[in-house]
XYZ file of C-alpha atoms in Angstrom:
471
model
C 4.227 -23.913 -26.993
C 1.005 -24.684 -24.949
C 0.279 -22.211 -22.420
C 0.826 -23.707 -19.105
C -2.055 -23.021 -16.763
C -1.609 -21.214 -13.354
C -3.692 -21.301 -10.137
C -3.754 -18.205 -8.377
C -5.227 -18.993 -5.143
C -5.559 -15.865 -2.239
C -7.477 -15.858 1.317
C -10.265 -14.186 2.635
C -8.858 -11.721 4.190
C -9.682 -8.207 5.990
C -10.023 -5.961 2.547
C -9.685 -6.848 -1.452
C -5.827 -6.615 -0.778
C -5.147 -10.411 -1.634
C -7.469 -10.293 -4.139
C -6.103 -7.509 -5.863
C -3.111 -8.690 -5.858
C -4.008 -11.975 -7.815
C -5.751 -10.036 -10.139
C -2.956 -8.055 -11.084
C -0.688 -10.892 -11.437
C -3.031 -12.355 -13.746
C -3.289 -9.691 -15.991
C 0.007 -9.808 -16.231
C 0.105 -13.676 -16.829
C -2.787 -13.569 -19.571
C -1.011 -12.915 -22.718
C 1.572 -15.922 -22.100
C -0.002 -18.679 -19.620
C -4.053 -20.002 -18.450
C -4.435 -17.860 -15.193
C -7.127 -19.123 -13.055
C -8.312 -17.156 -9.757
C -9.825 -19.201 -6.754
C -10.696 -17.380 -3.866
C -12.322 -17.124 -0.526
C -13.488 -14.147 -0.797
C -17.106 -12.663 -1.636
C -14.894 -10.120 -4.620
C -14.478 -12.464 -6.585
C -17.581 -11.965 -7.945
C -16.522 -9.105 -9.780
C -13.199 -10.793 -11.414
C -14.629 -12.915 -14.051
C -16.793 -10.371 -16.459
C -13.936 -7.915 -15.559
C -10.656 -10.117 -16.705
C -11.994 -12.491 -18.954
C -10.338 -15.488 -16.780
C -12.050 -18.249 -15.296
C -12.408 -17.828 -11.454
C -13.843 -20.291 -8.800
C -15.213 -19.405 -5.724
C -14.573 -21.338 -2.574
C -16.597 -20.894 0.685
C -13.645 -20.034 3.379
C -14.613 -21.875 6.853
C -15.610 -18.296 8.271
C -18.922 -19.686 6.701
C -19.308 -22.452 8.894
C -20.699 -25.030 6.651
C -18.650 -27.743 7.818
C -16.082 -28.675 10.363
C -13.031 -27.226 10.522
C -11.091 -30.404 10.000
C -13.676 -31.455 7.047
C -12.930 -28.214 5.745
C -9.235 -28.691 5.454
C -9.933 -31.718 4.354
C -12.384 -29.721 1.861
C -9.952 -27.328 0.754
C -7.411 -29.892 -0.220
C -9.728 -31.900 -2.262
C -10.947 -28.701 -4.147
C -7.599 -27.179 -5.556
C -6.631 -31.217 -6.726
C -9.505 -31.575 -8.284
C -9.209 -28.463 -10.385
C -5.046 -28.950 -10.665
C -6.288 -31.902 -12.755
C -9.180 -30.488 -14.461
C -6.654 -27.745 -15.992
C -3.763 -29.232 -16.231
C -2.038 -27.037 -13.599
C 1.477 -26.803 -12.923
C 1.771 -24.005 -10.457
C -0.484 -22.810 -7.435
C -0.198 -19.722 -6.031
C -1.317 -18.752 -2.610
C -1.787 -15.184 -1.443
C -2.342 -15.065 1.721
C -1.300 -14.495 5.249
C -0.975 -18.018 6.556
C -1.379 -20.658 4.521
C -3.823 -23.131 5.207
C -3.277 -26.979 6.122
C -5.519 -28.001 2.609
C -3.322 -25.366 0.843
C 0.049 -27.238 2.119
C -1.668 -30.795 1.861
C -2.221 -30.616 -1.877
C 1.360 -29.830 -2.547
C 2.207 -32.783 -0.295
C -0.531 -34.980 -2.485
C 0.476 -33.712 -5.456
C 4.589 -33.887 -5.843
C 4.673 -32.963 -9.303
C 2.911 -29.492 -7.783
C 4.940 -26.669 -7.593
C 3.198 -24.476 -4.762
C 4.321 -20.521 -4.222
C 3.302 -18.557 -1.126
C 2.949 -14.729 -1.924
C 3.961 -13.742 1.227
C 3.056 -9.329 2.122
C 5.062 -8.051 4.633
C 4.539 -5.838 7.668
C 2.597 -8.352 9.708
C 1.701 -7.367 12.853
C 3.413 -9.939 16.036
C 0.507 -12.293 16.106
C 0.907 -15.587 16.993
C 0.883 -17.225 12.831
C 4.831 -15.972 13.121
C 5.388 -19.163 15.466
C 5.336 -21.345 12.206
C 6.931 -19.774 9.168
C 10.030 -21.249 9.454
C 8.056 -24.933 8.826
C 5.616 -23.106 6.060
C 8.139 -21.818 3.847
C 9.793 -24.961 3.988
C 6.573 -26.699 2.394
C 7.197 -24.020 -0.763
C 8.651 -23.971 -4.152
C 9.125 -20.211 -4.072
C 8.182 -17.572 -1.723
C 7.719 -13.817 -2.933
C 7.243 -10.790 -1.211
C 5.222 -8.292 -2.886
C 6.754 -4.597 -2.598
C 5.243 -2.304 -0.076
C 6.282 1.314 -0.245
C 6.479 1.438 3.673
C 9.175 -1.344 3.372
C 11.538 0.832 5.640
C 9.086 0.494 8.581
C 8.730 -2.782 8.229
C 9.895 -4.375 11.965
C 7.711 -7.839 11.872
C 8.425 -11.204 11.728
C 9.002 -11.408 7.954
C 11.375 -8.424 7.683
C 14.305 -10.331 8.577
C 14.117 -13.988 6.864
C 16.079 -14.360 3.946
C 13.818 -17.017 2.097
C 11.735 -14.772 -0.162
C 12.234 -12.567 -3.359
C 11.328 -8.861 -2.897
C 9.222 -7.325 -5.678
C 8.260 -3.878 -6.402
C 4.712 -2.859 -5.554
C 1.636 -4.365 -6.723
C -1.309 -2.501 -7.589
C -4.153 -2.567 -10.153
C -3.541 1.064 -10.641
C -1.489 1.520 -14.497
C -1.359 5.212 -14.978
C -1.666 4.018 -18.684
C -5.154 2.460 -18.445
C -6.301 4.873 -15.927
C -9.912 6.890 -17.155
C -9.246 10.760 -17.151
C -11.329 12.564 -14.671
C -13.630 13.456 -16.690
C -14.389 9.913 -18.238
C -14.046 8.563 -14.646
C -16.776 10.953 -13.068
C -19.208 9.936 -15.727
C -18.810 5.995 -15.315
C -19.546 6.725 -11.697
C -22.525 8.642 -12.608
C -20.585 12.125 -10.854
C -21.198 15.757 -11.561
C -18.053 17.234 -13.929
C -17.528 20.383 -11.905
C -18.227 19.899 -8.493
C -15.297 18.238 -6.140
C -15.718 14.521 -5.212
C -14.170 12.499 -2.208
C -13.922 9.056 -1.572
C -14.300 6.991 1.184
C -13.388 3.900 1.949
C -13.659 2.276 5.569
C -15.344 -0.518 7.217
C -18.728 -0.986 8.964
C -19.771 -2.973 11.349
C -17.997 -3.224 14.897
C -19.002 -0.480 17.558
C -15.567 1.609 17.095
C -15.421 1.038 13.187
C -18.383 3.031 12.729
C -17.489 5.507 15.244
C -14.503 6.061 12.970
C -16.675 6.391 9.869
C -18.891 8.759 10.996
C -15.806 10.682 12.701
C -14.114 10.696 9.274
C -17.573 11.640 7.089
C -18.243 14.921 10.456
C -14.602 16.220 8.481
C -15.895 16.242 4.988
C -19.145 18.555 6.284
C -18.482 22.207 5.312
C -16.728 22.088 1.892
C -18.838 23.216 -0.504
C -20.704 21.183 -3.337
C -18.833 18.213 -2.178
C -19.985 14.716 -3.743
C -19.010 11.922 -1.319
C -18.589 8.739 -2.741
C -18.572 5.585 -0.727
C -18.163 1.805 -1.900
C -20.714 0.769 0.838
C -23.401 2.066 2.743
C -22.382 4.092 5.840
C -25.356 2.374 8.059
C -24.425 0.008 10.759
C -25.879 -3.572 11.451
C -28.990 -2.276 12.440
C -29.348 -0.084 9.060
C -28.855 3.062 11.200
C -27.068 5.533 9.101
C -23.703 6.585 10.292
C -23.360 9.882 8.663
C -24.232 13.545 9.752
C -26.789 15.301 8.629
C -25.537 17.665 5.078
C -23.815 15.207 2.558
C -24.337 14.889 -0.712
C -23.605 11.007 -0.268
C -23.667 8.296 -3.089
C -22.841 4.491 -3.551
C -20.631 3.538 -6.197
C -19.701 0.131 -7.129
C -16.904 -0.237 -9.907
C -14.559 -2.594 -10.568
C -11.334 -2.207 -10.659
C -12.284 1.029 -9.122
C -8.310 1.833 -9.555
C -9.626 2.630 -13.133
C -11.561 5.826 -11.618
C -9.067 6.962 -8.881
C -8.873 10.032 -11.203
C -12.420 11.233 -10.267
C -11.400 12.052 -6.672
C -10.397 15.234 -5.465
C -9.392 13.398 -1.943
C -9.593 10.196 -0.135
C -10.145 8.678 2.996
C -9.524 5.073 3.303
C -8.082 2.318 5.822
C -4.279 1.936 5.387
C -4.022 -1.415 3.478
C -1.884 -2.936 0.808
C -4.461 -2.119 -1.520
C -5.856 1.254 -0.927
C -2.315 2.199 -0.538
C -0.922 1.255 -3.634
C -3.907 2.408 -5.386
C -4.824 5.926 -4.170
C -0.706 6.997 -3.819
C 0.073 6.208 -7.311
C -3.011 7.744 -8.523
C -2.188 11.069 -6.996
C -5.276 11.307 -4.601
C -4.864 13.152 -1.515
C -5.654 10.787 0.931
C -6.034 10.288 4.957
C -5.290 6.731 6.050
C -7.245 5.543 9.170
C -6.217 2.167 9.909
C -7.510 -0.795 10.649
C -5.353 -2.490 13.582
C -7.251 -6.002 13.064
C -6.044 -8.312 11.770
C -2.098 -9.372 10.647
C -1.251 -6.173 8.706
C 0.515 -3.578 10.433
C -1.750 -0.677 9.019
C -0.352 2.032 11.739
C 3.525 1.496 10.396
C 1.988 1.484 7.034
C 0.244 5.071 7.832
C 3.304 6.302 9.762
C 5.657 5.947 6.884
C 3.070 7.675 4.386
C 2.581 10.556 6.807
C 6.629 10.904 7.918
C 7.506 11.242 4.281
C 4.397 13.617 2.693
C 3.080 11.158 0.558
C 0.132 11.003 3.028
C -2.373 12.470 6.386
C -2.424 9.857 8.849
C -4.998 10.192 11.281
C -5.338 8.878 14.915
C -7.118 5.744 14.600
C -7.734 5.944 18.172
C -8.968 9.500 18.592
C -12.323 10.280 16.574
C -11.690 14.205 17.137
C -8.193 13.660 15.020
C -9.726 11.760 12.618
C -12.432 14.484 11.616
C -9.377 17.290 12.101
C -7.227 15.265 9.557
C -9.948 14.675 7.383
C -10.888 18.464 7.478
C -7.308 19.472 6.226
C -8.408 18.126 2.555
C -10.356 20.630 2.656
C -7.588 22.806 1.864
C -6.658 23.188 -1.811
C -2.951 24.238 -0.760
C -2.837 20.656 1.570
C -4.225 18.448 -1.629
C -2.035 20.000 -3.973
C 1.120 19.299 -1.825
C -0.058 15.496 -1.461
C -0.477 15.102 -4.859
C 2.692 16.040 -6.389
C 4.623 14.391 -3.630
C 2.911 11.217 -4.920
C 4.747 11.906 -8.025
C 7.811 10.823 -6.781
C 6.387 7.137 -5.891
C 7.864 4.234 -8.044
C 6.267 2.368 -10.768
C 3.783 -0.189 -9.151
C 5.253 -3.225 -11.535
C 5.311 -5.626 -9.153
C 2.553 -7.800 -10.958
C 4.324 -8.180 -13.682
C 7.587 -9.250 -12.087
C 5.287 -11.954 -10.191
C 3.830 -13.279 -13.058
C 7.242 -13.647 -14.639
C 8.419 -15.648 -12.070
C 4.875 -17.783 -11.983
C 5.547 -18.651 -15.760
C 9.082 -19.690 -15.457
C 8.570 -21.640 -12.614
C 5.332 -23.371 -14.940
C 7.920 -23.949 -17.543
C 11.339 -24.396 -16.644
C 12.046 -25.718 -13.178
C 11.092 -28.520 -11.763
C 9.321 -29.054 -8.271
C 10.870 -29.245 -5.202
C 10.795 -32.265 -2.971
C 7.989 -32.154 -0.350
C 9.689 -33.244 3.022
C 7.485 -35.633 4.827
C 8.484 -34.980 7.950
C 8.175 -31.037 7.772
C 4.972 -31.504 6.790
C 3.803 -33.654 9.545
C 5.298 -31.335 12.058
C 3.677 -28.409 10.106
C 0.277 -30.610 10.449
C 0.919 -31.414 14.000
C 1.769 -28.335 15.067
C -1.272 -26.879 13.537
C -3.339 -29.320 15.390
C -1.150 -27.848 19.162
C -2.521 -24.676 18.067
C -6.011 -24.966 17.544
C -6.145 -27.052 20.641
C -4.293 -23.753 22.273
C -6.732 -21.213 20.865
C -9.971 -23.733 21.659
C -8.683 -23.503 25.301
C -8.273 -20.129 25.400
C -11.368 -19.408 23.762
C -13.469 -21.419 26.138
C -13.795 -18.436 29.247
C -14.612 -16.288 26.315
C -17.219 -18.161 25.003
C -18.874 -19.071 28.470
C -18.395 -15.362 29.373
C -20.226 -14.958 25.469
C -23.525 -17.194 26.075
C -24.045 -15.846 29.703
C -24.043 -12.157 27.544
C -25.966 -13.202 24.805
C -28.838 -15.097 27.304
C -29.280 -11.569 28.242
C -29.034 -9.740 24.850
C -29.738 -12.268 22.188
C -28.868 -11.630 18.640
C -31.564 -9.807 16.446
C -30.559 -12.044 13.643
C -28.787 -15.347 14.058
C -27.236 -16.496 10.455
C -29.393 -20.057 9.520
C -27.498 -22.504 7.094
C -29.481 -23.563 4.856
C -29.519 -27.640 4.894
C -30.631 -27.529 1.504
C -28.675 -29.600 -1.032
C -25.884 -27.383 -2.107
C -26.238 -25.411 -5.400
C -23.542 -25.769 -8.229
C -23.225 -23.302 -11.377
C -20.953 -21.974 -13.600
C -22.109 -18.231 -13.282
C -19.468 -15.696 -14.437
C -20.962 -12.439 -13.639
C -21.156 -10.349 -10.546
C -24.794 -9.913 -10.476
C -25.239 -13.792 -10.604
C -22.056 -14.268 -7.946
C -23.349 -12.395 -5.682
C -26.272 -13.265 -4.397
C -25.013 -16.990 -4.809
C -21.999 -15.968 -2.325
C -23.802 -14.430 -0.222
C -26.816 -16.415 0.527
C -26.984 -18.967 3.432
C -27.782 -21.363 1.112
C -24.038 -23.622 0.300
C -22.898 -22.791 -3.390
C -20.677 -24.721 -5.318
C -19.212 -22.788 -8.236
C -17.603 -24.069 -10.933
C -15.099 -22.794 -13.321
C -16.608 -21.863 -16.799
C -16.762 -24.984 -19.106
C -16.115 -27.302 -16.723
C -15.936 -30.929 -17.732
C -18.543 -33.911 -16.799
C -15.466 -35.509 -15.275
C -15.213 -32.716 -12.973
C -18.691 -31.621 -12.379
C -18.912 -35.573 -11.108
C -15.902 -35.003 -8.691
C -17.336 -31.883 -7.635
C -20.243 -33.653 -5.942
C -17.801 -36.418 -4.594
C -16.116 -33.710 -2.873
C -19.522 -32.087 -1.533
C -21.079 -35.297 -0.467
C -18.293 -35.919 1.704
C -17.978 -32.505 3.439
C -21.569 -31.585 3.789
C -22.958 -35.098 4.576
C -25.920 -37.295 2.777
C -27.966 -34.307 2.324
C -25.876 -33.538 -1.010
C -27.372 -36.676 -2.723
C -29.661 -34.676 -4.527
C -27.485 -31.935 -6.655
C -29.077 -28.766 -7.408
C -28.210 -26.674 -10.697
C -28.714 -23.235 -11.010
């Protein structure tokens, strides 16, 4: 039998979590279907050279490159297009709402069967208004595992429309690097201990929290601190004291390497979560209360069991404290073997079982036309709600800014767009994150589709795109 090809399709959200996720689905997928990863996020640079799958990246309308409503419009045209290129039977969508051109290609495409993997623990933000009409829209809906479950009090806890999986995580004790192997594909001294840290830049408090987190580390001797980014804020001001031994590491999956570290410190996502816990790595979770995920009940659950520190995200002194107790050889060993007790994370696999016999064996259902006109409609109420609302914020914003203008204002580059098929991380990323538009293209892509491609650009971007660039 042919193996059916699958779209795994996730959001740009906060952190990799979404990404992650999709990647570990589709290593489970590879030996018996086509898995293809599209995604809005800037990551997905590192998939391709790392999985051996072909990966598209799509330009999420954070970029600004085009209307919102082209966008949608965008977005829909984009995952047809490549459901016909490939033959497609089943799109995934991992993400935490899922967008109008997500729901519209299901509802242009019958023969589409469309899945939403659905996280829980969402925060009570206003996207809860309109699951009832999303899931409608879906062939299946699956929640992926979180060990926190138990504090799990949001919106999604209580509907009855989704199948519950066991964790996901890239983390497979059986492919894991030993410490030693791990500390010399970072580039790490053997003997000397080694923490990681993972949390954001970029927002006043987040690097208040950073540099509260790195004040905990100071004092412990020989310590290598390894970070995935720079601790330097917007400005390229450095965030951390004075007396670390600090280095950037980039590796991918860096759940490979989760051996090399003595400790971690890291926001309280799906991701680091189910990486760092299952790898044993004494950890303290700071969370990050943007966004839909409810980090804090995430942290709470980790710390009320011993699987976990959770630090006050809200108090810098408790933050250094908590990090400070890692410190203590007696405090990581007690982490560590209570992570012992954690269940397998298999929850990729059980996905991608369900992705392949939904490619193969069941048919689609129905798309109701009226759901999705009311899903479209209401979507339309609630922009029209948050454009209102924004408006005193955004006249407060430009009275601010006339009196402390940005350094740097981000240009778009009205340059014809530039397509490619690049497949490696050091080509991705500077394509991704440039201000000129990119249109990537999955590996060996066919005339047929190249020439839709531009269709598809042309229309969003406007008569500028009549002269395609190639890179």
């Amino acid at each position: 039998m042919e193996k059916p090809t699958i779209i795994l399709a996730t959001s740009n959200g906060v952190g990799m979590g979404h990404l992650a996720r999709a990647s570990a689905v589709a290593l489970a997928l590879k030996e018996v279907a086509n898995p293809i990863i599209v995604s809005m996020a800037g990551g997905i640079a590192e998939i391709p050279s790392f999985m051996g799958i072909r990966c598209e990246y799509i330009p999420g309308r954070d970029r600004m490159w085009m209307s919102r409503e082209k966008w949608d419009v965008y977005l829909r045209d984009r995952l047809l297009a490549l459901v016909e290129e490939t033959g497609a039977k089943v799109l995934s969508f991992d993400g935490v709402v899922p967008y109008p051109g997500v729901i519209a290609a299901k509802n242009a495409n019958p023969n589409l069967k469309l899945v939403w993997v659905r996280r829980g623990l969402w925060q009570k933000k206003p996207q809860r208004f309109i699951l009832g009409l999303q899931s409608k829209m879906m062939d299946k809906i699956i929640e992926p595992g979180d060990i926190a479950r138990a504090y799990d009090f949001g919106p999604t806890s209580k509907r009855k429309d989704s199948v519950l999986t066991s964790p996901v995580s890239l983390f497979r004790k059986e492919d894991a690097m030993s410490r030693d192997d791990a500390r010399k594909a970072l580039g790490l001294d053997l003997n000397r201990p080694a923490a990681l840290v993972q949390l954001g830049t970029g927002e006043g408090d987040v690097n208040e929290k950073m540099t509260a987190a790195l004040s905990g580390l100071l004092g412990w001797k020989d310590l290598q601190v390894i970070l995935t980014k720079a601790p330097v804020d917007k400005d390229g001001k450095s965030l951390a004291p004075e007396g670390l031994d600090l280095k950037v590491a980039r590796y991918f999956p860096l759940a490979k390497v989760l051996h090399a570290f003595d400790a971690g410190i890291c926001a309280t996502g799906y991701n680091g979560v189910h990486e760092l816990l299952p790898a044993q790595v004494p950890t303290v979770f700071v969370s990050n209360i943007r966004g839909t995920d409810d980090q804090e009940a995430r942290a709470k659950w980790c710390n009320d069991f011993g699987f976990a520190l959770r630090a006050d995200q809200a108090d810098l002194s408790d933050i250094t404290a908590k990090v400070k107790m890692l410190q203590d050889p007696d405090v990581r060993k007690r982490l560590s073997e209570k992570c012992a007790e954690l269940p397998d994370t298999t929850g990729g696999q059980e996905i991608a079982a369900m992705l392949f016999k939904l490619a193969v064996e069941e048919k689609p259902v129905a798309v109701n036309t009226f759901t999705f006109r009311r899903l479209m409609a209401q979507d339309h109420i609630n922009r029209g709600l948050r454009h209102v609302a924004n408006l005193g914020l955004r006249r407060l914003a430009l009275v601010f800014r006339y009196f402390f203008p940005h350094k740097n204002r981000q240009v778009i580059d009205q340059q014809p767009p530039v397509f490619g098929e690049q497949a490696t991380s050091a080509e991705l990323h500077p394509l991704i994150k440039s201000s000129t538009r990119f249109e990537h293209l999955i590996s060996g892509a066919s005339d047929t589709y190249r020439k839709r491609r531009e269709e598809i650009a042309f229309t969003a971007y406007g008569k500028e795109t009549v002269e395609i660039k190639t890179k």
